Coordinates of C-alpha atoms and ligand atoms in Angstrom, one line a residue:
M1 CA 87.5 65.2 107.0
E2 CA 90.7 67.0 107.6
R3 CA 92.8 67.2 110.8
L4 CA 90.4 69.7 113.7
Q5 CA 93.9 71.9 114.0
K6 CA 94.0 72.7 110.1
I7 CA 90.0 73.8 109.9
I8 CA 90.3 75.6 112.8
A9 CA 93.5 77.4 111.3
N10 CA 91.6 77.8 107.8
S11 CA 88.9 79.1 109.1
G12 CA 91.0 82.1 109.9
Y13 CA 90.9 81.8 113.8
C14 CA 94.0 81.4 114.8
S15 CA 97.5 79.8 113.4
R16 CA 97.7 75.4 113.4
R17 CA 100.0 75.5 116.1
K18 CA 97.7 77.9 118.3
A19 CA 94.9 75.6 117.7
E20 CA 97.2 72.3 119.1
E21 CA 97.2 74.0 121.8
L22 CA 93.8 75.2 122.3
I23 CA 93.2 71.1 121.6
L24 CA 95.6 70.1 123.9
N25 CA 94.4 72.3 127.2
G26 CA 90.3 70.7 126.1
K27 CA 89.3 73.7 124.9
V28 CA 87.9 72.5 121.8
K29 CA 84.5 70.5 121.3
V30 CA 83.5 68.8 118.1
N31 CA 79.1 68.5 117.8
G32 CA 79.4 68.6 121.3
E33 CA 82.2 66.3 122.2
V34 CA 85.6 68.0 123.6
I35 CA 88.6 66.5 121.6
N36 CA 91.8 66.8 123.6
T37 CA 94.2 64.8 121.1
L38 CA 96.0 65.4 118.2
G39 CA 94.8 63.0 115.7
S40 CA 91.3 64.0 115.0
K41 CA 89.8 64.6 111.9
A42 CA 86.8 66.8 111.5
S43 CA 84.7 68.3 108.5
Y44 CA 83.2 71.8 107.5
A45 CA 79.9 70.8 108.5
D46 CA 80.4 70.1 112.0
T47 CA 79.7 72.5 115.0
I48 CA 83.5 74.0 116.0
I49 CA 83.5 75.8 119.3
I50 CA 86.6 76.8 121.1
N51 CA 86.0 78.6 124.2
G52 CA 82.7 78.6 124.4
V53 CA 82.4 80.5 121.0
T54 CA 81.0 78.7 117.5
L55 CA 83.5 78.5 114.9
K56 CA 82.9 80.4 111.4
L57 CA 83.8 78.5 108.8
E58 CA 83.6 80.9 105.7
P59 CA 83.5 80.5 102.1
K60 CA 86.7 80.9 101.0
E61 CA 87.5 83.9 99.2
Y62 CA 90.0 85.1 97.1
V63 CA 91.3 88.5 96.1
L64 CA 93.5 90.8 94.0
L65 CA 94.0 94.0 95.0
Y66 CA 95.8 97.0 93.5
K67 CA 97.1 98.5 96.0
P68 CA 97.7 102.6 95.6
R69 CA 100.9 104.2 97.3
G70 CA 99.5 105.5 101.2
V71 CA 97.7 102.0 102.3
V72 CA 99.0 100.1 105.5
S73 CA 98.8 95.9 104.3
S74 CA 97.1 94.6 107.0
V75 CA 93.7 94.6 108.8
H76 CA 94.3 97.3 111.5
D77 CA 96.5 100.1 112.2
D78 CA 97.4 101.5 115.3
K79 CA 97.7 105.2 114.2
G80 CA 94.2 104.9 112.2
R81 CA 96.3 104.6 108.6
K82 CA 93.6 103.2 105.8
T83 CA 94.6 99.7 105.6
V84 CA 94.0 97.4 103.0
V85 CA 90.5 95.7 104.0
D86 CA 89.4 99.4 104.2
I87 CA 89.2 98.9 100.5
V88 CA 88.2 95.8 99.7
E89 CA 84.4 95.1 100.6
S90 CA 83.7 91.4 102.1
E91 CA 81.6 89.8 104.9
N92 CA 84.5 87.7 105.5
R93 CA 88.2 88.0 107.2
L94 CA 90.5 88.9 104.5
Y95 CA 93.7 88.9 105.1
P96 CA 96.7 90.1 103.0
V97 CA 99.3 87.0 101.4
G98 CA 102.3 88.6 102.7
R99 CA 102.8 92.9 102.8
L100 CA 103.8 95.5 100.6
D101 CA 105.4 98.8 102.2
Y102 CA 102.7 101.6 103.1
D103 CA 104.7 103.6 100.0
T104 CA 104.4 100.7 97.6
S105 CA 101.7 99.8 95.4
G106 CA 101.0 97.1 93.1
L107 CA 99.4 93.5 93.3
L108 CA 98.4 92.0 96.4
L109 CA 96.4 89.5 97.5
L110 CA 93.8 89.1 100.4
T111 CA 92.4 85.9 101.3
N112 CA 90.5 83.8 104.3
D113 CA 92.3 80.9 103.1
G114 CA 95.1 80.7 105.4
E115 CA 96.5 77.0 103.9
L116 CA 96.6 78.9 100.8
T117 CA 98.6 82.0 102.3
N118 CA 100.9 79.9 104.4
L119 CA 101.6 77.7 101.2
L120 CA 102.8 81.3 99.0
I121 CA 104.2 82.7 101.7
H122 CA 106.8 80.4 103.1
P123 CA 110.4 81.2 101.6
S124 CA 110.7 77.6 100.5
H125 CA 108.5 77.7 98.3
E126 CA 110.2 80.7 96.0
V127 CA 107.1 82.1 95.0
E128 CA 107.8 84.7 91.5
K129 CA 107.4 89.0 92.8
V130 CA 108.2 91.2 89.8
Y131 CA 108.7 94.7 90.8
L132 CA 109.1 97.8 89.0
V133 CA 111.8 99.7 90.5
K134 CA 112.5 103.9 90.3
I135 CA 115.6 105.3 91.3
D136 CA 115.9 108.9 90.8
D137 CA 119.3 108.6 89.6
I138 CA 120.4 107.4 86.4
V139 CA 121.9 103.8 87.1
N140 CA 125.3 101.7 86.1
P141 CA 124.6 98.8 84.1
S142 CA 126.7 97.1 86.8
L143 CA 123.9 97.0 89.0
V144 CA 122.5 94.2 87.1
K145 CA 124.9 91.9 87.3
S146 CA 125.5 92.8 91.6
L147 CA 121.6 91.9 92.0
S148 CA 121.6 89.2 89.9
N149 CA 124.4 87.8 91.7
G150 CA 123.4 88.6 95.6
V151 CA 123.6 91.1 98.0
V152 CA 124.2 90.7 102.0
I153 CA 120.9 92.4 104.0
D154 CA 120.5 92.1 107.3
G155 CA 123.4 89.5 107.3
K156 CA 122.1 87.3 104.7
K157 CA 122.9 87.0 101.0
T158 CA 119.7 87.2 98.9
G159 CA 118.8 84.2 96.6
K160 CA 118.6 84.3 93.0
A161 CA 116.9 87.7 90.8
R162 CA 116.6 88.5 87.7
V163 CA 117.5 92.2 86.5
K164 CA 116.8 94.1 83.3
I165 CA 116.5 98.2 83.2
K166 CA 114.0 99.1 81.5
K167 CA 114.6 103.1 80.9
I168 CA 117.3 105.0 81.5
D169 CA 116.7 109.5 81.4
K170 CA 119.7 111.3 81.1
K171 CA 117.4 114.1 81.0
K172 CA 115.0 113.3 84.1
K173 CA 118.3 111.5 85.5
S174 CA 115.6 108.7 86.4
S175 CA 115.9 105.2 85.5
L176 CA 113.1 102.2 86.0
I177 CA 114.3 98.9 86.5
E178 CA 112.9 95.1 86.6
L179 CA 113.8 93.1 89.1
T180 CA 112.5 89.8 89.8
I181 CA 112.7 88.0 93.1
Y182 CA 111.5 84.4 94.8
E183 CA 111.8 85.8 98.9
G184 CA 109.6 87.8 100.5
R185 CA 112.0 89.2 103.4
N186 CA 111.7 92.8 105.2
H187 CA 111.8 95.6 102.8
Q188 CA 113.8 93.7 100.3
V189 CA 113.5 95.4 97.6
K190 CA 114.7 98.6 98.9
K191 CA 117.5 97.3 101.2
M192 CA 118.8 95.1 97.5
F193 CA 119.4 98.4 96.1
E194 CA 120.4 100.3 98.9
A195 CA 123.3 97.5 99.4
I196 CA 124.5 98.7 96.4
G197 CA 124.1 102.2 96.4
Y198 CA 120.4 103.2 95.8
K199 CA 117.8 104.7 97.1
V200 CA 114.0 103.7 95.7
S201 CA 112.0 106.6 95.1
K202 CA 108.9 104.1 94.1
L203 CA 108.4 100.8 94.0
K204 CA 105.0 98.5 92.2
R205 CA 104.9 95.1 92.5
E206 CA 103.7 94.3 89.0
K207 CA 103.0 90.4 89.6
F208 CA 103.0 87.9 92.2
A209 CA 102.8 83.9 91.5
G210 CA 102.0 84.8 87.9
L211 CA 98.9 87.2 88.6
T212 CA 99.4 90.6 86.6
L213 CA 97.7 93.9 87.7
D214 CA 96.1 93.2 84.2
G215 CA 92.6 95.4 83.6
L216 CA 92.6 97.1 86.9
K217 CA 93.5 100.5 88.1
S218 CA 94.8 101.7 91.3
G219 CA 92.6 101.2 94.4
E220 CA 90.5 98.9 92.3
Y221 CA 90.5 94.4 92.8
R222 CA 88.5 91.6 91.1
H223 CA 88.0 88.2 92.7
L224 CA 90.3 85.2 91.4
N225 CA 88.2 82.7 90.0
I226 CA 88.8 78.7 90.4
K227 CA 91.1 78.1 87.8
E228 CA 93.4 80.8 89.0
V229 CA 92.8 79.9 92.8
K230 CA 93.8 76.2 91.4
T231 CA 97.0 77.4 89.4
L232 CA 97.6 79.2 92.5
Y233 CA 97.9 75.9 94.7
A234 CA 100.3 74.6 92.1
V235 CA 101.9 76.9 92.0
A236 CA 103.1 77.1 95.2
K237 CA 103.3 73.7 95.8
N238 CA 106.4 73.1 93.5
Ligands
URA301 N1 110.4 95.0 99.1 C1 110.6 96.6 99.7 O1 111.7 97.4 100.2 N2 109.1 96.9 99.5 C2 108.0 96.3 99.1 O2 106.8 97.0 99.8 C3 107.8 95.1 98.6 C4 109.4 94.5 98.9

């Protein structure tokens, strides 16, 4: 048994707040009975009807995608560009866990488990994200300290970060830097580099919450196993 608003939100129908509103407005029926107070519990086996429509309680699905560049991290794009849900074949309504920019490649999770999504993207849970950053320039090693100390983006200082220079190619005038962060602010990596005078030319997320891209090529995906899902819950809750 779980709180009714939680079951509704977990189904992907809407947010928990919106579900509470629907309940209080008398729009939700459980097994034929209108429930309009917030304390009620229900089970996934119950028939839940919202505004006359039966809620589809989908089995939980967890996908790890190696997102290619040139794909949008959402379920729909107004400009008609390819989205991550166009790549992943599923009968369920999967949503990306957070976002990668259109021109960023790498590890992106997709799931219909709203609870896990919320845990993973909540800033206070500080989930680890590892990025590989290419700069078309020879970077000054002092950037390690600057980025680790935090830089101001959008008026707020960034949190803890680990920075490693992986390669400096003097001939090609390019550098590869590994950046590990625990926040997920909008365009965070690009803005962090911009704040210290570098433009990111390529960006790839190599790790997310301990998961890696091992065994996958760009555009490929795989399902997580139960052990991995349990670990994700543990990582997100810590
Ligand atoms: N930071 C960015 O700037 N872009 C991404 O896609 C992810 C992190």
